[in-house]
PDB file of C-alpha atoms in Angstrom:
ATOM      1  CA  MET A   1      36.431 -45.911  60.432  1.00 36.00           C
ATOM      2  CA  GLY A   2      32.726 -45.860  58.654  1.00 41.00           C
ATOM      3  CA  GLY A   3      33.765 -45.685  55.316  1.00 43.00           C
ATOM      4  CA  LEU A   4      35.585 -49.034  56.128  1.00 43.00           C
ATOM      5  CA  PHE A   5      32.366 -50.852  57.655  1.00 46.00           C
ATOM      6  CA  VAL A   6      29.695 -49.882  55.455  1.00 53.00           C
ATOM      7  CA  SER A   7      28.975 -51.185  52.295  1.00 74.00           C
ATOM      8  CA  HIS A   8      27.288 -47.389  51.202  1.00 80.00           C
ATOM      9  CA  LEU A   9      30.132 -43.766  49.892  1.00 86.00           C
ATOM     10  CA  THR A  10      30.753 -42.610  52.736  1.00 86.00           C
ATOM     11  CA  TYR A  11      33.018 -38.733  53.236  1.00 88.00           C
ATOM     12  CA  GLU A  12      35.427 -40.798  54.101  1.00 88.00           C
ATOM     13  CA  THR A  13      34.983 -42.506  51.292  1.00 90.00           C
ATOM     14  CA  LEU A  14      33.889 -39.884  48.550  1.00 93.00           C
ATOM     15  CA  ILE A  15      36.702 -37.269  49.591  1.00 95.00           C
ATOM     16  CA  PRO A  16      39.702 -40.136  49.008  1.00 95.00           C
ATOM     17  CA  LEU A  17      37.897 -40.322  45.525  1.00 95.00           C
ATOM     18  CA  ILE A  18      37.570 -37.025  44.544  1.00 97.00           C
ATOM     19  CA  ASN A  19      41.183 -36.301  44.552  1.00 97.00           C
ATOM     20  CA  GLU A  20      41.958 -39.092  42.317  1.00 97.00           C
ATOM     21  CA  ALA A  21      39.795 -37.104  40.106  1.00 97.00           C
ATOM     22  CA  PHE A  22      41.722 -34.453  41.135  1.00 98.00           C
ATOM     23  CA  ASP A  23      44.700 -35.753  39.588  1.00 98.00           C
ATOM     24  CA  ALA A  24      43.352 -37.616  36.601  1.00 97.00           C
ATOM     25  CA  PHE A  25      41.934 -33.648  35.512  1.00 98.00           C
ATOM     26  CA  LEU A  26      45.465 -32.350  35.912  1.00 98.00           C
ATOM     27  CA  GLU A  27      46.890 -35.101  33.994  1.00 97.00           C
ATOM     28  CA  ASN A  28      44.678 -34.032  31.354  1.00 97.00           C
ATOM     29  CA  TYR A  29      46.666 -31.159  30.921  1.00 96.00           C
ATOM     30  CA  SER A  30      50.614 -32.050  31.933  1.00 97.00           C
ATOM     31  CA  TRP A  31      49.575 -30.426  35.439  1.00 98.00           C
ATOM     32  CA  SER A  32      50.125 -31.729  39.427  1.00 96.00           C
ATOM     33  CA  LYS A  33      49.359 -29.745  42.534  1.00 94.00           C
ATOM     34  CA  ALA A  34      52.280 -28.710  42.508  1.00 94.00           C
ATOM     35  CA  ASN A  35      52.373 -26.943  39.038  1.00 96.00           C
ATOM     36  CA  ILE A  36      48.926 -25.576  37.355  1.00 97.00           C
ATOM     37  CA  ALA A  37      50.025 -23.912  34.476  1.00 96.00           C
ATOM     38  CA  GLY A  38      53.309 -23.160  35.928  1.00 95.00           C
ATOM     39  CA  SER A  39      51.630 -21.979  39.722  1.00 97.00           C
ATOM     40  CA  ASN A  40      50.971 -23.848  43.117  1.00 97.00           C
ATOM     41  CA  ILE A  41      47.689 -23.468  44.420  1.00 98.00           C
ATOM     42  CA  ILE A  42      45.739 -24.103  47.810  1.00 97.00           C
ATOM     43  CA  ILE A  43      42.962 -25.971  48.675  1.00 97.00           C
ATOM     44  CA  PRO A  44      41.204 -23.144  52.045  1.00 98.00           C
ATOM     45  CA  LYS A  45      36.733 -25.340  51.261  1.00 98.00           C
ATOM     46  CA  LEU A  46      35.102 -28.709  49.484  1.00 98.00           C
ATOM     47  CA  GLU A  47      31.734 -28.393  49.855  1.00 98.00           C
ATOM     48  CA  ALA A  48      29.947 -31.463  49.339  1.00 97.00           C
ATOM     49  CA  ASP A  49      25.932 -32.369  48.230  1.00 96.00           C
ATOM     50  CA  TYR A  50      25.237 -36.587  48.470  1.00 95.00           C
ATOM     51  CA  LYS A  51      22.374 -36.944  45.944  1.00 95.00           C
ATOM     52  CA  SER A  52      21.697 -40.728  46.588  1.00 93.00           C
ATOM     53  CA  GLU A  53      23.440 -43.536  47.519  1.00 91.00           C
ATOM     54  CA  ALA A  54      26.957 -45.862  46.383  1.00 92.00           C
ATOM     55  CA  LYS A  55      26.964 -48.681  46.823  1.00 89.00           C
ATOM     56  CA  SER A  56      30.402 -50.813  47.215  1.00 84.00           C
ATOM     57  CA  GLY A  57      30.911 -52.388  43.486  1.00 86.00           C
ATOM     58  CA  ASP A  58      28.733 -49.054  41.624  1.00 90.00           C
ATOM     59  CA  ILE A  59      31.465 -48.009  38.840  1.00 92.00           C
ATOM     60  CA  LEU A  60      31.081 -44.128  39.372  1.00 94.00           C
ATOM     61  CA  LYS A  61      30.959 -40.811  36.374  1.00 95.00           C
ATOM     62  CA  PHE A  62      34.239 -38.067  38.098  1.00 96.00           C
ATOM     63  CA  ASP A  63      32.121 -34.829  35.157  1.00 97.00           C
ATOM     64  CA  ILE A  64      35.305 -31.563  36.353  1.00 98.00           C
ATOM     65  CA  ALA A  65      33.522 -27.999  34.772  1.00 98.00           C
ATOM     66  CA  VAL A  66      35.587 -25.186  36.851  1.00 98.00           C
ATOM     67  CA  SER A  67      33.296 -22.351  37.415  1.00 97.00           C
ATOM     68  CA  ASN A  68      33.781 -18.632  39.269  1.00 97.00           C
ATOM     69  CA  LEU A  69      36.691 -17.350  37.384  1.00 97.00           C
ATOM     70  CA  GLY A  70      38.240 -14.866  39.290  1.00 97.00           C
ATOM     71  CA  ARG A  71      41.347 -12.615  39.678  1.00 98.00           C
ATOM     72  CA  LYS A  72      43.147 -16.006  41.606  1.00 98.00           C
ATOM     73  CA  SER A  73      40.637 -17.983  42.493  1.00 98.00           C
ATOM     74  CA  CYS A  74      38.629 -20.403  40.858  1.00 98.00           C
ATOM     75  CA  ASP A  75      36.242 -23.259  41.591  1.00 99.00           C
ATOM     76  CA  LEU A  76      35.982 -26.561  40.828  1.00 98.00           C
ATOM     77  CA  ILE A  77      32.748 -28.890  40.618  1.00 99.00           C
ATOM     78  CA  PHE A  78      32.762 -32.486  40.429  1.00 98.00           C
ATOM     79  CA  GLN A  79      30.033 -34.222  39.315  1.00 98.00           C
ATOM     80  CA  VAL A  80      30.157 -37.611  40.902  1.00 97.00           C
ATOM     81  CA  THR A  81      27.054 -40.123  38.987  1.00 96.00           C
ATOM     82  CA  LYS A  82      26.440 -43.701  38.439  1.00 94.00           C
ATOM     83  CA  ASN A  83      26.957 -45.080  35.334  1.00 91.00           C
ATOM     84  CA  PRO A  84      25.709 -46.290  33.184  1.00 87.00           C
ATOM     85  CA  ASN A  85      22.755 -45.096  34.067  1.00 93.00           C
ATOM     86  CA  GLY A  86      23.481 -41.217  34.959  1.00 94.00           C
ATOM     87  CA  GLU A  87      22.039 -40.988  38.873  1.00 95.00           C
ATOM     88  CA  GLU A  88      23.536 -39.088  40.701  1.00 97.00           C
ATOM     89  CA  VAL A  89      25.186 -39.363  43.460  1.00 95.00           C
ATOM     90  CA  ALA A  90      26.691 -36.149  45.282  1.00 96.00           C
ATOM     91  CA  THR A  91      28.003 -32.678  43.959  1.00 98.00           C
ATOM     92  CA  VAL A  92      31.086 -31.484  44.997  1.00 98.00           C
ATOM     93  CA  LYS A  93      32.748 -28.400  44.857  1.00 99.00           C
ATOM     94  CA  ILE A  94      37.070 -27.898  46.265  1.00 98.00           C
ATOM     95  CA  SER A  95      37.674 -24.423  45.087  1.00 98.00           C
ATOM     96  CA  LEU A  96      41.586 -22.434  44.945  1.00 98.00           C
ATOM     97  CA  VAL A  97      43.630 -20.229  45.454  1.00 98.00           C
ATOM     98  CA  PHE A  98      46.500 -19.537  43.201  1.00 98.00           C
ATOM     99  CA  TYR A  99      49.688 -19.523  46.090  1.00 97.00           C
ATOM    100  CA  ASP A 100      53.540 -18.822  46.495  1.00 96.00           C
ATOM    101  CA  TYR A 101      54.493 -20.516  48.622  1.00 95.00           C
ATOM    102  CA  VAL A 102      57.612 -18.626  49.097  1.00 95.00           C
ATOM    103  CA  SER A 103      56.458 -15.064  49.311  1.00 97.00           C
ATOM    104  CA  ARG A 104      53.518 -16.930  51.403  1.00 97.00           C
ATOM    105  CA  LYS A 105      51.043 -14.708  48.785  1.00 97.00           C
ATOM    106  CA  THR A 106      47.888 -15.521  46.414  1.00 98.00           C
ATOM    107  CA  LEU A 107      48.602 -15.126  42.787  1.00 98.00           C
ATOM    108  CA  GLU A 108      46.915 -14.208  38.951  1.00 98.00           C
ATOM    109  CA  ILE A 109      45.697 -17.263  37.650  1.00 98.00           C
ATOM    110  CA  PRO A 110      47.877 -18.271  35.708  1.00 98.00           C
ATOM    111  CA  GLU A 111      47.210 -17.240  31.542  1.00 97.00           C
ATOM    112  CA  GLY A 112      47.841 -21.224  30.270  1.00 96.00           C
ATOM    113  CA  PHE A 113      44.970 -21.248  33.025  1.00 98.00           C
ATOM    114  CA  ARG A 114      42.565 -18.596  32.602  1.00 97.00           C
ATOM    115  CA  SER A 115      42.499 -19.372  28.692  1.00 96.00           C
ATOM    116  CA  ARG A 116      42.007 -23.325  28.707  1.00 96.00           C
ATOM    117  CA  PHE A 117      38.620 -22.348  30.520  1.00 95.00           C
ATOM    118  CA  SER A 118      37.199 -18.509  30.376  1.00 88.00           C
ATOM    119  CA  GLU A 119      33.971 -18.310  28.946  1.00 66.00           C
TER     120      GLU A 119
END
C-alpha cells in the first residue's frame, strides 16, 4: 500500500480524496451519487494526470468543473492545487453516464443537472 508508506500523494490516496470532493460537490446541490437530479450514474472512466508532488501535511484544494456535456454523459474535471500557493498537483477527469439500474439502460442527462451546467 504505497500511499501508506511514502510521504507523497499516490493514486491510493488521491482517488479517495477525489471521491470525497465529488461527494461534497454533489452535496452542494443536495444530490448524491445515487440521486443526481433524480437519476443514478455509472462512472466508466477515471483519468489522473499528476503535475507535481504533494506531500503529507500539504493542504490541497479541489476545484470541480463540468465539461463535455452530452446527451447522456459528461465529464467532471478536478483541478487539485496546493493551498495557499496554487501549485497544480493533479488534474483528474471522471466520466459520468446517467443510468437506470432497473432497466439497465442509459438515460438522458436530467434537466435539473443540465440547466445548472450548460454553457
